[in-house]
C-alpha positions as semicolon CSV with decimal commas, in nm:
position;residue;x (nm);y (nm);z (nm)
1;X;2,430;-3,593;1,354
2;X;2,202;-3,907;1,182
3;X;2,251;-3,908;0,825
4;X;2,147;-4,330;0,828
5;X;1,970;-4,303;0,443
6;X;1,831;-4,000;0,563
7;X;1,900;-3,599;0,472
8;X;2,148;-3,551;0,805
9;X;1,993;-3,340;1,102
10;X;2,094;-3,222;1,414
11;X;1,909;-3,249;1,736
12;X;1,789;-2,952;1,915
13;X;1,551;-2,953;2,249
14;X;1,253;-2,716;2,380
15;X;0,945;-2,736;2,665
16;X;0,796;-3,016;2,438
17;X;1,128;-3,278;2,418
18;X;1,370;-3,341;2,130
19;X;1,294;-3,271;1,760
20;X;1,524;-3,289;1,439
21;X;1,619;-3,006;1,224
22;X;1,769;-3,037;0,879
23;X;2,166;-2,991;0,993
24;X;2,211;-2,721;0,739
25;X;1,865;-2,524;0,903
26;X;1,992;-2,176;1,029
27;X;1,621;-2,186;1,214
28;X;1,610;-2,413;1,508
29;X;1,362;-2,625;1,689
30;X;1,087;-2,389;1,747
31;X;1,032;-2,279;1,392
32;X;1,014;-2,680;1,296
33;X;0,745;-2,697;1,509
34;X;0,633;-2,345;1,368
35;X;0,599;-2,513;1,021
36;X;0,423;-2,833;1,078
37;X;0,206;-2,601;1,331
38;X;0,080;-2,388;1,084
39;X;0,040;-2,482;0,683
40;X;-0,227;-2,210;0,653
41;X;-0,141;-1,990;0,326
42;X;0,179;-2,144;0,218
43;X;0,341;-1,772;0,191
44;X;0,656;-1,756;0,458
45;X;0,704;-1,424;0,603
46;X;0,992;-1,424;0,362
47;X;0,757;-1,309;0,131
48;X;0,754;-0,902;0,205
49;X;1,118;-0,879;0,231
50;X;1,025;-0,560;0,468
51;X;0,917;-0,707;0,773
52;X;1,256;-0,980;0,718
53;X;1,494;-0,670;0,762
54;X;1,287;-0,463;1,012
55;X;1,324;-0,808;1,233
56;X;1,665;-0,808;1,223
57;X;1,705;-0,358;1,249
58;X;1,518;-0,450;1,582
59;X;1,746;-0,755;1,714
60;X;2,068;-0,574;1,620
61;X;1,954;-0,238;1,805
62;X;1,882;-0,452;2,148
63;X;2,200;-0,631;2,061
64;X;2,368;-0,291;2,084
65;X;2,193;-0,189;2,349
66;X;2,233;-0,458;2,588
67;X;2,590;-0,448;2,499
68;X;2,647;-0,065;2,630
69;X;2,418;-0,158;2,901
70;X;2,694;-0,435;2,997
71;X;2,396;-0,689;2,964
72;X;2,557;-0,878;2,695
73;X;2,866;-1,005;2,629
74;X;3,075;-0,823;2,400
75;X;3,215;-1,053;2,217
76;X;2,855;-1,282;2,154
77;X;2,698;-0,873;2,081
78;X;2,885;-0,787;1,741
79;X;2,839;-1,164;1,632
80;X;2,451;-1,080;1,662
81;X;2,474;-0,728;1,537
82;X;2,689;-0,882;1,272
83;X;2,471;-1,133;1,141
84;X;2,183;-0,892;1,151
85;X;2,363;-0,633;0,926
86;X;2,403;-0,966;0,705
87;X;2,004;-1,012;0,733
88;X;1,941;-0,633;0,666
89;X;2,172;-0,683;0,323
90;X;1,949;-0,899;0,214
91;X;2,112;-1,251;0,329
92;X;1,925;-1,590;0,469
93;X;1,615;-1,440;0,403
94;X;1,522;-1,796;0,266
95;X;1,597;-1,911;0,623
96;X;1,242;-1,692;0,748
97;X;0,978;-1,972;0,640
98;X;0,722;-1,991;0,915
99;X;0,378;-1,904;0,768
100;X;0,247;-1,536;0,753
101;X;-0,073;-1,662;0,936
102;X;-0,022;-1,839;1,251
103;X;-0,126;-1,866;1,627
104;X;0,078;-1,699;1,923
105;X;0,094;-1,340;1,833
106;X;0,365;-1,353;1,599
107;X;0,562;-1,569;1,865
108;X;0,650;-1,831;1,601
109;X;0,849;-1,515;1,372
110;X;1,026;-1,402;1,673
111;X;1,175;-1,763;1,708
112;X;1,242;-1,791;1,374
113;X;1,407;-1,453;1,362
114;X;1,610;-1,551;1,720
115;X;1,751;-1,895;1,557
116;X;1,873;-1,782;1,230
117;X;2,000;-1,471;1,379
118;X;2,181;-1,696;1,659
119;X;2,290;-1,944;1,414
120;X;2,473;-1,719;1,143
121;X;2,645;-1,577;1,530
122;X;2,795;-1,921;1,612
123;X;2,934;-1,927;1,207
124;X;3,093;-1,613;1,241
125;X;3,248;-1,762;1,598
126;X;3,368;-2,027;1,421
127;X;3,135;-2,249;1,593
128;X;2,859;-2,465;1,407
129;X;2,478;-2,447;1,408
130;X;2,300;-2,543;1,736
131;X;2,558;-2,469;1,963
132;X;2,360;-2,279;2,180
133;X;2,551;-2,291;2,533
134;X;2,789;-2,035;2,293
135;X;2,504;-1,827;2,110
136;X;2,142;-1,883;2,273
137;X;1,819;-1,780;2,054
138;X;1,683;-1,662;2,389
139;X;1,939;-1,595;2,590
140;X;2,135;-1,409;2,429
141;X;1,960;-1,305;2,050
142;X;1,628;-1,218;2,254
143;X;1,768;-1,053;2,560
144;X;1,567;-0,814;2,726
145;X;1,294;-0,833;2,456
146;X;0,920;-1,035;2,428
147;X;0,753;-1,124;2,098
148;X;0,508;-0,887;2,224
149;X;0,744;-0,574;2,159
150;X;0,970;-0,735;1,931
151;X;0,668;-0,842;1,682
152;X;0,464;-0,520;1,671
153;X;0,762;-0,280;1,649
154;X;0,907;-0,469;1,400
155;X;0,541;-0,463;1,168
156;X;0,573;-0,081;1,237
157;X;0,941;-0,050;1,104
158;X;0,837;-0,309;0,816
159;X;0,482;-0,123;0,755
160;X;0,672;0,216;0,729
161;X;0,904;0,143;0,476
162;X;0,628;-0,010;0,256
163;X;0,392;0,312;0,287
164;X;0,684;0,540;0,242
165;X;0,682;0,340;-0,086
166;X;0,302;0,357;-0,175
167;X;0,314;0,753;-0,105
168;X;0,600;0,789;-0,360
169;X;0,410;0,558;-0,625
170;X;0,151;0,835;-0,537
171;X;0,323;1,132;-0,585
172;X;0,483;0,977;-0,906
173;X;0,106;0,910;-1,026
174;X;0,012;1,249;-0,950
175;X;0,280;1,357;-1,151
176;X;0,204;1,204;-1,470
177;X;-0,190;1,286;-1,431
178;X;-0,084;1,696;-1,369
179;X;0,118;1,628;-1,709
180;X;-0,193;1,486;-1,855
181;X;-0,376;1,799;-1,782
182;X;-0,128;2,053;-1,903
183;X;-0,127;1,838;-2,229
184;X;-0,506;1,817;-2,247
185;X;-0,556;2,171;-2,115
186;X;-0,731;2,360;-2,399
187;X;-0,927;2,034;-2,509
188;X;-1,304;2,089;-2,452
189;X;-1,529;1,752;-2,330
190;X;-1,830;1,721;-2,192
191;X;-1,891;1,661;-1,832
192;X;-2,105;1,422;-1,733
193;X;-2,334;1,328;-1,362
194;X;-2,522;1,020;-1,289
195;X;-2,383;0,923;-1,631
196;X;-2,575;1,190;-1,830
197;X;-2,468;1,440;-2,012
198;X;-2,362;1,784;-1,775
199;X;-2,126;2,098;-1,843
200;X;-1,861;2,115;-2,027
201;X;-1,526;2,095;-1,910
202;X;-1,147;2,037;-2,021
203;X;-1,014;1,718;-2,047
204;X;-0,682;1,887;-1,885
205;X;-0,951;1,976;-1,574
206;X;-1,070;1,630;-1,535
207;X;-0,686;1,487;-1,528
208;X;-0,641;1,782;-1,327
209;X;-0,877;1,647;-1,044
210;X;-0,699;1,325;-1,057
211;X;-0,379;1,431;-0,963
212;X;-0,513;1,624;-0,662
213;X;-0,702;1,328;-0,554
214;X;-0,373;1,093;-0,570
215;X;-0,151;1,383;-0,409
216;X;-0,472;1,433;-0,141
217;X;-0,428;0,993;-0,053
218;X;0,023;1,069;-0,064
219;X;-0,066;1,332;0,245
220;X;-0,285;1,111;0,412
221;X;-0,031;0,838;0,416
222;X;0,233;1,029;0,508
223;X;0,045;1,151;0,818
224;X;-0,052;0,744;0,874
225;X;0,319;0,667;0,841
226;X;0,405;0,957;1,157
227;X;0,141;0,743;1,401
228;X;0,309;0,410;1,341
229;X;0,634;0,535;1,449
230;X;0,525;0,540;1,795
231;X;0,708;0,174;1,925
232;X;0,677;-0,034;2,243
233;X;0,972;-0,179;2,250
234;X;1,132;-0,220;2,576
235;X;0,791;-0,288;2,722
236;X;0,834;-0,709;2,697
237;X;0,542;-0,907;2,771
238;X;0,251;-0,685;2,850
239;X;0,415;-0,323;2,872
240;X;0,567;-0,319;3,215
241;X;0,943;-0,425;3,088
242;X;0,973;-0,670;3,316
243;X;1,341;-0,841;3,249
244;X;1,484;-0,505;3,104
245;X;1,745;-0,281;3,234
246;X;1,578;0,056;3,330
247;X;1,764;0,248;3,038
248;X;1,730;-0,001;2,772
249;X;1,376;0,123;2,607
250;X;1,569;0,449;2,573
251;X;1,847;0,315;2,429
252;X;1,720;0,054;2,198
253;X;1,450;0,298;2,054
254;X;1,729;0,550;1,966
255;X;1,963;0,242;1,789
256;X;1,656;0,138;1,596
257;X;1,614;0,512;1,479
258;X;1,957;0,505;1,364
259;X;1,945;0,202;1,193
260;X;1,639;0,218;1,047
261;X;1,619;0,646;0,952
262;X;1,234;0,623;1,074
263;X;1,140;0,922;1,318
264;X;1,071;0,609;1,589
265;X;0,959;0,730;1,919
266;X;0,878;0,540;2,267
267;X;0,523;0,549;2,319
268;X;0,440;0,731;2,649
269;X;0,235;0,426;2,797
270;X;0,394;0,082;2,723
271;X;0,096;-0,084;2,862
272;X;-0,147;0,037;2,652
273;X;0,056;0,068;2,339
274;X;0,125;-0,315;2,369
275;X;-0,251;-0,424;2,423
276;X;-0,352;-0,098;2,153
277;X;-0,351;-0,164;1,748
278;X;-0,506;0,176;1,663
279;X;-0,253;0,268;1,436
280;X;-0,288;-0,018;1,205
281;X;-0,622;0,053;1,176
282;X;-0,543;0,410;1,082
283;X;-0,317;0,310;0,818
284;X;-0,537;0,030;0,690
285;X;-0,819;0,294;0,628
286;X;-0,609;0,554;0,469
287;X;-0,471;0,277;0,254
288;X;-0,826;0,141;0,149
289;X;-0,926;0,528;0,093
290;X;-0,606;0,544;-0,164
291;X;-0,720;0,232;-0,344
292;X;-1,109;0,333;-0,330
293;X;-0,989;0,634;-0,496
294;X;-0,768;0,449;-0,757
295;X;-1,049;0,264;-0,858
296;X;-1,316;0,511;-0,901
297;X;-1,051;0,663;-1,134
298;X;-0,933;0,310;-1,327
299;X;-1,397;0,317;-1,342
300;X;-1,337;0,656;-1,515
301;X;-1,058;0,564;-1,770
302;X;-1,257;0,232;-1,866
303;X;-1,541;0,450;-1,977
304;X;-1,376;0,738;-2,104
305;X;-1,211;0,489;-2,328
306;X;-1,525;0,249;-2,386
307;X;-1,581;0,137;-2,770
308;X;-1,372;0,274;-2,974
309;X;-1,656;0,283;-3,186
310;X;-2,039;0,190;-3,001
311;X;-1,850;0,376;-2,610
312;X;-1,730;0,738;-2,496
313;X;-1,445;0,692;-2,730
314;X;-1,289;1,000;-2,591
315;X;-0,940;0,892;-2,493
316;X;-0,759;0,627;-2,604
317;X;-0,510;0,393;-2,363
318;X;-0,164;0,269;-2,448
319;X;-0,245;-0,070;-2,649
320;X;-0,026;-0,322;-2,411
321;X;-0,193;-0,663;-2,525
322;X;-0,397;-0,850;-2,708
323;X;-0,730;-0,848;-2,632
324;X;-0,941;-1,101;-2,720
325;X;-0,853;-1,538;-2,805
326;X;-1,143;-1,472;-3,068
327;X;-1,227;-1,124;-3,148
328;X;-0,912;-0,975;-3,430
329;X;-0,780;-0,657;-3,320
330;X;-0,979;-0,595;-2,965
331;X;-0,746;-0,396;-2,681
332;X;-0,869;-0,462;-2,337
333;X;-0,795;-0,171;-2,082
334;X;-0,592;-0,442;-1,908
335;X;-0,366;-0,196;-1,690
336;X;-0,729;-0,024;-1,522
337;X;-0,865;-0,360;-1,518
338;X;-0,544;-0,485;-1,259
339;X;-0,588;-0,197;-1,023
340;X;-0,947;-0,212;-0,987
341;X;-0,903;-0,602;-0,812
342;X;-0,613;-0,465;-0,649
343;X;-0,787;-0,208;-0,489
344;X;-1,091;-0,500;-0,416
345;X;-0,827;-0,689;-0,244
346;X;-0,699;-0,367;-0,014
347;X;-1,080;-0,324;0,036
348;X;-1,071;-0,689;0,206
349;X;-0,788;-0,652;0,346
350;X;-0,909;-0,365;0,590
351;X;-1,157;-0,526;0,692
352;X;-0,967;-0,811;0,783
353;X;-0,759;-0,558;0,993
354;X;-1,064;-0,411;1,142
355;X;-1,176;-0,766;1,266
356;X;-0,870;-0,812;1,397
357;X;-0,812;-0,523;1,596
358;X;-1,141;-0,567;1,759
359;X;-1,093;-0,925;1,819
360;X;-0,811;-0,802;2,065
361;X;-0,835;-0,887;2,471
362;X;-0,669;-0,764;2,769
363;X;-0,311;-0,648;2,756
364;X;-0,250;-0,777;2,428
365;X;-0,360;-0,848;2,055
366;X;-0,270;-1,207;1,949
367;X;-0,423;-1,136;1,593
368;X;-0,147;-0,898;1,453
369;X;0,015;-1,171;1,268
370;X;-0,303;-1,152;1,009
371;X;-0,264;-0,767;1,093
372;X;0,045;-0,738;0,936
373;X;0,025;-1,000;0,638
374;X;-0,297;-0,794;0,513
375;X;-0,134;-0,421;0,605
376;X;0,171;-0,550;0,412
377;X;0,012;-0,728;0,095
378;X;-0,227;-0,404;0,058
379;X;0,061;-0,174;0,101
380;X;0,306;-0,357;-0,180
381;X;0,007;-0,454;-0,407
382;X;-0,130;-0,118;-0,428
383;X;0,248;0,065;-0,469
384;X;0,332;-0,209;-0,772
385;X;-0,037;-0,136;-0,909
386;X;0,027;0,227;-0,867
387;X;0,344;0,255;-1,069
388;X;0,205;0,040;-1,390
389;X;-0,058;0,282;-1,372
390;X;0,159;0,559;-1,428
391;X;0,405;0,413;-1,663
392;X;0,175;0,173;-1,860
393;X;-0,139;0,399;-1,877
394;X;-0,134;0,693;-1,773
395;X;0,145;0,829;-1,913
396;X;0,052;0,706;-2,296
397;X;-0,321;0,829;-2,325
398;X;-0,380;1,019;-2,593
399;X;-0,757;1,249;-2,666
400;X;-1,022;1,192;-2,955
401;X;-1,017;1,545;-2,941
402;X;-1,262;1,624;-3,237
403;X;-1,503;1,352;-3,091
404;X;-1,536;1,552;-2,747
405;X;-1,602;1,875;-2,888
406;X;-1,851;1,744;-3,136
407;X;-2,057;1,580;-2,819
408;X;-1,998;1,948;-2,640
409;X;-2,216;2,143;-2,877
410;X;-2,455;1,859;-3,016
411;X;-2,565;1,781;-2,654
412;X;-2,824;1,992;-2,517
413;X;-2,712;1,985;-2,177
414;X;-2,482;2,296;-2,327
415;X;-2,814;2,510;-2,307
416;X;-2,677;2,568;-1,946
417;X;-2,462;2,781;-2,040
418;X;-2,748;3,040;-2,171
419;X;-2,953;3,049;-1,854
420;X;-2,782;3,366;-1,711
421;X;-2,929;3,520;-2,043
422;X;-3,257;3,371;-2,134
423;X;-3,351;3,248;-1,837
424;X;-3,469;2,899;-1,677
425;X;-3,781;2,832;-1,810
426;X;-3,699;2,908;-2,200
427;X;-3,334;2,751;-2,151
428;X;-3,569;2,498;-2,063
429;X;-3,821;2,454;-2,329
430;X;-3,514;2,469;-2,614
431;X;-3,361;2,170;-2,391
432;X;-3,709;2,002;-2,430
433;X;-3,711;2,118;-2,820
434;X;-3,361;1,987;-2,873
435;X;-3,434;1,680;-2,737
436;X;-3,747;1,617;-2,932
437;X;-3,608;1,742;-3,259
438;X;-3,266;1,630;-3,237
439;X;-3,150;1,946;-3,338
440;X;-2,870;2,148;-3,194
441;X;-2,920;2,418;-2,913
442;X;-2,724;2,699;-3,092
443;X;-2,890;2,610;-3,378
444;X;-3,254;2,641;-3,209
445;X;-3,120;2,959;-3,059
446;X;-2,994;3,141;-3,413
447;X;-3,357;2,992;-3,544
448;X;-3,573;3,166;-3,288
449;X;-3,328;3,498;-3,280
450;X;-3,290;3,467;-2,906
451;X;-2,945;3,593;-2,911
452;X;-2,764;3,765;-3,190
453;X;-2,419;3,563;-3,314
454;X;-2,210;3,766;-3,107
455;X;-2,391;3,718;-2,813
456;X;-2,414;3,325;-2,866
457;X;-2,052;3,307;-2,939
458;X;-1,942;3,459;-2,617
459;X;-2,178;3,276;-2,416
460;X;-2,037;2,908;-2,570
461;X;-1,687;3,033;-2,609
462;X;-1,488;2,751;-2,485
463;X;-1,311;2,970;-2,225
464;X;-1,657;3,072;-2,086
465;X;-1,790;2,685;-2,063
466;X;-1,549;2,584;-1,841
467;X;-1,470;2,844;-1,556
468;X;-1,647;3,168;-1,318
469;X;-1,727;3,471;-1,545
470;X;-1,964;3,750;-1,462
471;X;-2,289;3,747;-1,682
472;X;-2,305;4,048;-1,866
């Protein structure tokens, strides 16, 4: 120990020579060099709490492993698996401070991961940090294992817990829009294409369409989520499992299943699963469709609650905050506003992932540490954004529901509902007459005796506008 004026240390060795680590450091020498190595984004991969436990699931199943293998020392095996189970708990997680971006292929997390992991062993051997002839980071915590399997299968277990979160924000969301559309069921609105006025419709039909959209984006994750639990671990460096025992893929896949309750499976080829990335690219895209989606509906809500007074005005959102530093009494629809940029930043993000996965050479990717920080930040963005929608918008809206039906029979885009009876070209010249006139079509049509009252009332009865009936 030095502790000469300065903050004590203790002295730990690699490749490169000698280096000091703050003495009370559970991370070691490599993820010193880690941090002054890579000040990119200044967000440790602390930050998504996910991959932190997924890091440790995976050490503590090769732990196990290598223990009934005979590999690994008892006694030095449930001091690791230990000190995972602390990790998994939620415990040193402050100790996982390398940088989300960074060089080597995510070699830099797998140290850190090996030293705190190693370190928190000696404690519980009653021996002190950096005693490594007694607990080794590599030795011992890393046994039988690369970065190269270690990494990616952790990102998998990490990236499935986090989009078995976004589908249940979906589901949730899909929840409170089929609400919506019982609740707005018999209200009658206009549809509208290319922003002009269409057909009419029911509000209920419209909210309707957005929960089977959201539900549509759940199943597509969920089918994402089953292609990422194909794992390479066991296959070390470049797939062949060079440095493994021959039953230890087997066995550490099926005490990684158990720890973690994903459906994990050993992928068929370790080779090319370790140089392949296809799967975050599936998930990436499925994600970005969810959040594409999202937005075009957030779009929706911001105009179908535009004014109150000079906009649609049709629906009003759940006042949440002030609006306006200078304008008394404006409401901003804040909550749309927040999931529209996150669904920008998921849009980014893919394409980040895309690069990345292309950018890939030989028997290995060395990009998936930007891989996983943009899979991960679009996958707990878009679930957080996702559940204020619900609870802070969705679930409040109420309907101007006199406004909608006025704009239902003053429009004369309602004359559609009259060409099975009149015909195309005179449905069209009362459109033209309406338009010119500014008069009403049922009020054109009663002037020129086109159609008796009966006959005009069942034609623009609200439960004809809006669904499949036979012309009579």
């Amino acid at each position: 120990m030095i502790a000469d004026g300065r903050d004590a240390v203790r002295i730990e060795h690699d490749l490169l020579g000698d280096r000091e680590v703050p003495a009370d450091a559970y991370y070691g020498v490599h993820t010193v060099r880690a941090i002054e190595n890579f000040p990119i984004s200044s967000v440790p991969i602390s930050t998504h709490a996910d991959l932190v436990v997924a890091l440790a699931a995976v050490k503590q199943a090769a732990a196990e492993t290598n223990r009934a293998l005979g590999t690994l020392d008892p006694r030095i095996a449930d001091a690791i698996v230990a000190a995972c189970a602390e990790i998994r708990c939620g415990a040193l997680h402050e100790q996982f401070v390398v940088d989300q971006i960074q060089g080597g292929a995510g070699t830099s997390t797998n140290m850190n991961a090996n030293e705190v992991i190693a370190n928190r062993a000696l404690e519980l051997l009653g021996h002190s940090r950096g005693e490594y002839q007694v607990v080794h980071p590599l030795e011992h915590v890393n046994l039988g294992q690369s970065t190269n399997d270690v990494y990616p299968t952790a990102v998998k277990v990490a990236l499935g817990a986090a989009a078995s979160d976004l589908s249940a924000a979906l589901r949730a969301l899909a929840t409170e829009c089929s609400e919506k559309s019982l609740e707005f069921g018999g209200i009658l609105k206009l549809g509208r294409t290319q922003l002009q006025d269409a057909v009419p419709m029911t509000l209920g039909q419209e909210f309707g369409a957005f929960a089977v959209t959201i539900g549509e984006d759940a199943d597509r994750i969920d089918e994402a989520i089953s292609l990422i639990a194909e794992i390479n671990l066991g296959g070390t460096a470049i797939g062949t499992g060079l440095n493994t025992h021959p039953a230890y893929a087997a066995g550490a896949c099926e005490r990684l299943r158990r720890i973690t309750g994903l459906p994990l499976t050993t992928a068929g080829d370790l080779v090319e699963a370790t140089s392949d990335v296809g799967s975050f690219v599936q998930l990436s895209g499925v994600t970005k469709r969810a959040a594409v989606k999202l937005s075009k509906i957030c779009n929706d809500l911001r105009l179908l609650s535009s004014g109150p007074r000079a906009g649609f005005g049709e629906i009003v959102l759940p006042p949440v905050q002030a609006g306006s530093s200078i304008m008394p009494g404006k409401v901003n629809p804040v909550i749309p506003e927040v999931v529209n940029q996150v669904a920008f930043e998921v849009i980014g993000n893919d394409l980040t992932v895309t690069l990345a996965a292309e950018a890939g050479q030989l028997q290995l990717n060395a990009f998936e540490p930007v891989i996983a920080r943009a899979l991960l930040s679009s996958l707990t963005h878009l679930s957080a954004a996702v559940r204020v929608l619900g609870e802070r918008c969705i679930r409040g809206i109420s309907a101007r529901e006199e406004r909608m039906r006025d704009a239902v029979f003053t429009s004369a885009s309602i004359a559609t509902a009259l060409n099975p009876v009149l015909g195309y070209e005179a449905t069209t010249a009362l459109v033209a007459e309406a338009i010119a006139t500014g008069s009403s079509i049922p009020d054109l049509v009663r002037r020129s005796a086109l159609l008796d009252d009966d006959a005009l009332e069942r034609a623009l009865h609200p439960d004809n506008l809006c669904r499949p009936r036979t012309v009579e």
